[in-house]
Structure formats: structure tokens, C-alpha cells
Coordinates of C-alpha atoms in Angstrom, one line a residue:
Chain A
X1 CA 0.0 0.0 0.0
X2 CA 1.3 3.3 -1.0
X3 CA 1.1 6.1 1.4
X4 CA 2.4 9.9 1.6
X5 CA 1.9 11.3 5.2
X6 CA 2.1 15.1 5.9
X7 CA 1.2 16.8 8.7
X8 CA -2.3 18.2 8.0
X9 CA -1.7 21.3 10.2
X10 CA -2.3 24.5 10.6
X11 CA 0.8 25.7 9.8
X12 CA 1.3 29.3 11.1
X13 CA 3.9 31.3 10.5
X14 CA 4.5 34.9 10.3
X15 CA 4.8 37.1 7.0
X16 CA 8.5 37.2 5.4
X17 CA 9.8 34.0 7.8
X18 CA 10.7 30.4 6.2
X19 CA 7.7 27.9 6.0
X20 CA 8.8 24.6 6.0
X21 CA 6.2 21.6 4.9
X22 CA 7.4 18.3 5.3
X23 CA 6.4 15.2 3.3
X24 CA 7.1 11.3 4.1
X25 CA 6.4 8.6 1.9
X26 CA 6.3 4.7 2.1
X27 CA 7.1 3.6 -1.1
X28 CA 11.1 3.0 -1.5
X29 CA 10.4 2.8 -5.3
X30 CA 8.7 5.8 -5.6
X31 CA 10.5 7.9 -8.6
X32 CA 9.0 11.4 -8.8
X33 CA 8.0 13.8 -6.3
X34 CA 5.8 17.1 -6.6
X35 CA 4.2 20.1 -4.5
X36 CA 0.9 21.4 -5.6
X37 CA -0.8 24.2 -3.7
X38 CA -4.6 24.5 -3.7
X39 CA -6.5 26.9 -2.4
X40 CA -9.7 26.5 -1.2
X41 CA -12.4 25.5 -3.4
X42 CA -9.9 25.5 -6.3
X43 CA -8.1 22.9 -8.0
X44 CA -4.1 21.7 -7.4
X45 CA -1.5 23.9 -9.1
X46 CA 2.1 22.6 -9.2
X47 CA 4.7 24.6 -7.2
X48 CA 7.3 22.0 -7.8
X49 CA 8.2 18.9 -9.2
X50 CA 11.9 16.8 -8.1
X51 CA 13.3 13.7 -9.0
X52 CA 16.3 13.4 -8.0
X53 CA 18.2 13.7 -4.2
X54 CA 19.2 17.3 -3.1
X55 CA 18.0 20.7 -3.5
X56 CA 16.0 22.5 -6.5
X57 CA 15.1 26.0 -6.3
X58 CA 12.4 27.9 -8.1
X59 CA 11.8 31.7 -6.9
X60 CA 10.8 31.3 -3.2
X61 CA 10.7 28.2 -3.2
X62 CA 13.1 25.3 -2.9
X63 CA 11.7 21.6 -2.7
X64 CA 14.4 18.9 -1.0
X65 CA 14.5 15.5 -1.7
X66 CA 16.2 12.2 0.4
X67 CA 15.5 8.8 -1.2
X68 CA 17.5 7.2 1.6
X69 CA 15.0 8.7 4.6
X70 CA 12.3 8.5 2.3
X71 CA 11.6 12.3 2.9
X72 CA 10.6 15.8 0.6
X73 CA 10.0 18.6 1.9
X74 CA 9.1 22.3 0.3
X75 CA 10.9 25.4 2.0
X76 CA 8.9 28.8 1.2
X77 CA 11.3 31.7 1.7
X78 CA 9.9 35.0 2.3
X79 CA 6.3 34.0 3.2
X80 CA 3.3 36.2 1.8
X81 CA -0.2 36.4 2.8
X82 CA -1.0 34.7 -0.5
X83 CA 0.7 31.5 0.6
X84 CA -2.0 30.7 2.2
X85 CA -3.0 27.4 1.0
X86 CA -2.8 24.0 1.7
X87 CA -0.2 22.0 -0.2
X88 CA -0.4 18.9 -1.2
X89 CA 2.5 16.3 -1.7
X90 CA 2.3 13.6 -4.5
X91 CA 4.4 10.6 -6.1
X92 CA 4.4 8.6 -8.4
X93 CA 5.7 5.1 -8.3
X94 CA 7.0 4.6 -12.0
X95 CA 5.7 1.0 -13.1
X96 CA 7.1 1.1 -16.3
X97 CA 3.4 1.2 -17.6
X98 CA 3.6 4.8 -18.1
X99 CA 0.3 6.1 -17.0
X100 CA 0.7 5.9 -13.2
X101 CA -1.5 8.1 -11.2
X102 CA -0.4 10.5 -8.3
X103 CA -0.3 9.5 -4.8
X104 CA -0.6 12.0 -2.5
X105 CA -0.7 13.0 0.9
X106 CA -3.7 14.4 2.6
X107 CA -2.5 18.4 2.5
X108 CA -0.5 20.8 4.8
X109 CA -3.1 23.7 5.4
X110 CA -0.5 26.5 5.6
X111 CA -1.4 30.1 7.2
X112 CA 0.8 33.5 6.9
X113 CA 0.3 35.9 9.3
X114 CA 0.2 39.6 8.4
Chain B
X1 CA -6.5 25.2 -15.3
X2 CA -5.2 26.0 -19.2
X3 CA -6.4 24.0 -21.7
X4 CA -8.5 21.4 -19.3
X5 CA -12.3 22.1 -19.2
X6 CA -14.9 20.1 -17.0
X7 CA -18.3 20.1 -17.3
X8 CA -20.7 20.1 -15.6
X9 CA -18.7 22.7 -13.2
X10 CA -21.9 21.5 -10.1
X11 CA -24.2 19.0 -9.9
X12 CA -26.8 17.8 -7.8
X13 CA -28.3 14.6 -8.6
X14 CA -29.9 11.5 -6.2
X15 CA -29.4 8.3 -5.7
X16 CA -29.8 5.7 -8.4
X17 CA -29.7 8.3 -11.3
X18 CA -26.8 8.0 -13.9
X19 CA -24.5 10.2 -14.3
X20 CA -21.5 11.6 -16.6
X21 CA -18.4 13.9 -16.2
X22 CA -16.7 15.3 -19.2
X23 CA -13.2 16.3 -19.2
X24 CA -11.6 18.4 -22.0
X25 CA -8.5 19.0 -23.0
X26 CA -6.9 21.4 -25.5
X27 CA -3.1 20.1 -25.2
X28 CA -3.3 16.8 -27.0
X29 CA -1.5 15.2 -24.2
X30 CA -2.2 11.7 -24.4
X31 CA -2.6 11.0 -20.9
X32 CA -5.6 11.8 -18.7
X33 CA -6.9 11.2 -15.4
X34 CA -9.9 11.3 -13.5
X35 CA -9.4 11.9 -9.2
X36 CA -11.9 12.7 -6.6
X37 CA -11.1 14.7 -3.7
X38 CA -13.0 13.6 -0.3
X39 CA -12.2 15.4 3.2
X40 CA -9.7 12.9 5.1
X41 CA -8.9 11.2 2.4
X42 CA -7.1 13.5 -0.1
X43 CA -7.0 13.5 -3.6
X44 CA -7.4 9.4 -5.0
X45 CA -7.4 8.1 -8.3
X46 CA -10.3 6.7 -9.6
X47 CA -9.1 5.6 -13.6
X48 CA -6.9 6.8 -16.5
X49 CA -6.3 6.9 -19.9
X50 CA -2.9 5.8 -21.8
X51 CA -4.5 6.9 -25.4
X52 CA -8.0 6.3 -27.4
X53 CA -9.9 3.7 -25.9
X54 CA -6.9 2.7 -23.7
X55 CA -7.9 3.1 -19.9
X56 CA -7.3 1.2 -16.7
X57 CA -8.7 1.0 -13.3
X58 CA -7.3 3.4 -10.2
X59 CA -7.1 3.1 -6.4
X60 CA -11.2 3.8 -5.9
X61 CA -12.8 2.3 -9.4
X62 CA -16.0 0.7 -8.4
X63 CA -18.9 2.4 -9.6
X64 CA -17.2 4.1 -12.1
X65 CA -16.5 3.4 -15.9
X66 CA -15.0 5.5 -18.3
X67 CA -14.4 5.8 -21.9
X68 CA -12.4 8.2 -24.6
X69 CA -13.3 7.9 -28.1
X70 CA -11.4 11.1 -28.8
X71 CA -8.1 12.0 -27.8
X72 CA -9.3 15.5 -25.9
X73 CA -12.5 13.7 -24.4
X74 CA -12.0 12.1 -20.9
X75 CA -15.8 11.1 -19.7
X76 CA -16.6 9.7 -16.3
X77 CA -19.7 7.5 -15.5
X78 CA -21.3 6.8 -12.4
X79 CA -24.0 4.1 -13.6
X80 CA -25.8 4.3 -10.5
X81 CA -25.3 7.7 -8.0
X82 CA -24.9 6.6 -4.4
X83 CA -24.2 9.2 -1.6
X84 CA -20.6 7.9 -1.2
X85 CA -19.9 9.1 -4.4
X86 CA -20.5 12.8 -3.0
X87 CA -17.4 14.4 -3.9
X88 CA -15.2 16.8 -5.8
X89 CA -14.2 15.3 -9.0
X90 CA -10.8 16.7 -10.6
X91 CA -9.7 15.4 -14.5
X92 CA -5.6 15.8 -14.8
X93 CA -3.4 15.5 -18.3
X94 CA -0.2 14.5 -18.8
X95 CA 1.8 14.7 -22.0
X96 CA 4.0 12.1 -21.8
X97 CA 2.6 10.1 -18.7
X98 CA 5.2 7.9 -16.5
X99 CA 7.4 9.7 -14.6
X100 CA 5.5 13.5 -15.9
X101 CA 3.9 16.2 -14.4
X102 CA 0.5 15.9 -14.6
X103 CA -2.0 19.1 -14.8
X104 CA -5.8 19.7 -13.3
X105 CA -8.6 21.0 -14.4
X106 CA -10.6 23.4 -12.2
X107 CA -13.1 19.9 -11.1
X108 CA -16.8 19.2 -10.6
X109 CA -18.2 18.8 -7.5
X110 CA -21.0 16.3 -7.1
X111 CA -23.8 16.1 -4.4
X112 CA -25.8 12.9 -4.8
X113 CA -29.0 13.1 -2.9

């Protein structure tokens, strides 16, 4: 059984401060990685997608990836009002059949404080 | 939400009634996906398409069938409405499928009766 595990929050954290969403997952064979953000009533938007171990950066944000501890996180730098979401992390386990769905996690609700 | 339309955007429906989801897509990506979002459970997939008339069965498949005749059409079928089936229903696309991103529409949310 594949299974992502995130804290479901609330997150707080103040405005212009480091958020830091963290994402576990089960599945050792698990190839790709991705953030979405959603915002309420609205659909998943990607943020990020990583696939390999280490850092990637994009604007603000900076996902981190360690196949070993079986671990990604999403580090938001700078924190605005309108990163107020929840954010969802997803895998895919690559079967070679090439039309694997997402797995995700049940969503970090994450608030910014003015 | 570029290039992915759902329709019918809301529904209300009861139990026992038929019903059908259309997802379209504008990006000729060959892959598509059909996931419904439920509180506590997050986002699960429900079945996909690897091409025309190519699909396969998801995580939460019973009392659902789909089909795509076309390569932009994606349609979901709940033969039979229950109240389980309640839910937020979101299509994705993927160009190349596998290891790829994979893109939502803006979703239909369903209230069976």
C-alpha cells in the first residue's frame, strides 16, 4: 500500500519568515516527487516537481529531496499572505506502464500571518 | 487550469440516477486522469487513460467506468449515483505520462442526494 503522510496542520507562520512543509512517503520505489498548492475550493496547481536527491530551487521556493530517509520537503522563503494554501505532496511510483496516477498526501493547510 | 475544461462545473443529482463527467482537454496530451477529492482522504485516483480507448482501473474504481473515443475527451460515469460518491471530482493530463507532471482541471463537485 502506497502512502504519503504530511502533517495536516495548521501551519502558522508569520509574514517574510521560512515555511517549512514536510512530506514522508512509504514507497522505496517511488520515482517522482511534486508540490501542488490549492487553495480553497480550487483545483491543485504545481509549485514543484523533483526527482532526484538534493536541492531544487524555483523563486521562493526550494523543494528537497532524500531517497534514503524516504523524505521531501518544500521550504517557502519570504512568506506572503497569498501562501496561504494548503499544499499537497504527491508521487508517483514509475511502473514502467507509463500512466501511473499521483499518490498524495492528505495536505499541509498552511497560514501566513500579516 | 489552461487547456483542461470540466463540465458540468456542479451537480446535484440522487441516488440511483446516472450520471456523466466530461473532461476536455486542448493540449493533446495523451494521458488523462480522473481523481476525486473527499475530506480525510485526499485527492485518489479513480481511472486513467494511456490513449483512445486505452484506460485502466485506479485506487477507488468501483462504480465508475469511463471511456475516450477522442483524444481530448475524458468522460466519467457513475452508472448508478450513491451518496458515497458525493465528492469533488478533478480530470488531470499529462503529455507524456510515466514519470511526468500531470496538470488539473478546475473539477466538478457532485452532491448525490
Amino acid at each position: 500500500q502506497k502512502e504519503v503522510e504530511q502533517n495536516s496542520g495548521p501551519l502558522s507562520v508569520p509574514e517574510g519568515a521560512i515555511a517549512s512543509l514536510n512530506c514522508t512517503y512509504s514507497d522505496r520505489g517511488s520515482q517522482s516527487f511534486f508540490w501542488y498548492r490549492q487553495y480553497s475550493g480550487k483545483s491543485p496547481e504545481l509549485i514543484m516537481s523533483i526527482y532526484s536527491n538534493g536541492d531544487k530551487e524555483d523563486g521562493r521556493f526550494t523543494a528537497q529531496l532524500n531517497k534514503a530517509s524516504q523524505y521531501v520537503s518544500l521550504l517557502i522563503r519570504d512568506s506572503q499572505p497569498s501562501d496561504s494554501a494548503t499544499y499537497l505532496c504527491a508521487v508517483i511510483l514509475y511502473s514502467g506502464g507509463g500512466a501511473d496516477g499521483l499518490t498524495f498526501g492528505k495536505g499541509t493547510h498552511l497560514i501566513i500571518q500579516p | 487550469d489552461a487547456g483542461i475544461t470540466q463540465s458540468p462545473r456542479h451537480k446535484v443529482t440522487e441516488t440511483g440516477t446516472p450520471v456523466t463527467l466530461r473532461c476536455h482537454q486542448t493540449e493533446n496530451h495523451r494521458y488523462m486522469y480522473w481523481y476525486r477529492q473527499d475530506p480525510g482522504h485526499g485527492l485518489r485516483l479513480i481511472h486513467y487513460s494511456y490513449g483512445v480507448k486505452d484506460t485502466d482501473k485506479g485506487e477507488v474504481s468501483d462504480g465508475y467506468s469511463v471511456s475516450r473515443s477522442k483524444t481530448e475527451d475524458f468522460l466519467l460515469t457513475l452508472e448508478s449515483a450513491t451518496s458515497s460518491q458525493t465528492s469533488v471530482y478533478f480530470c488531470a493530463i499529462s503529455e507524456r505520462g510515466g514519470m511526468e507532471t500531470q496538470y488539473f482541471g478546475p473539477g466538478t463537485r457532485l452532491l448525490v442526494l
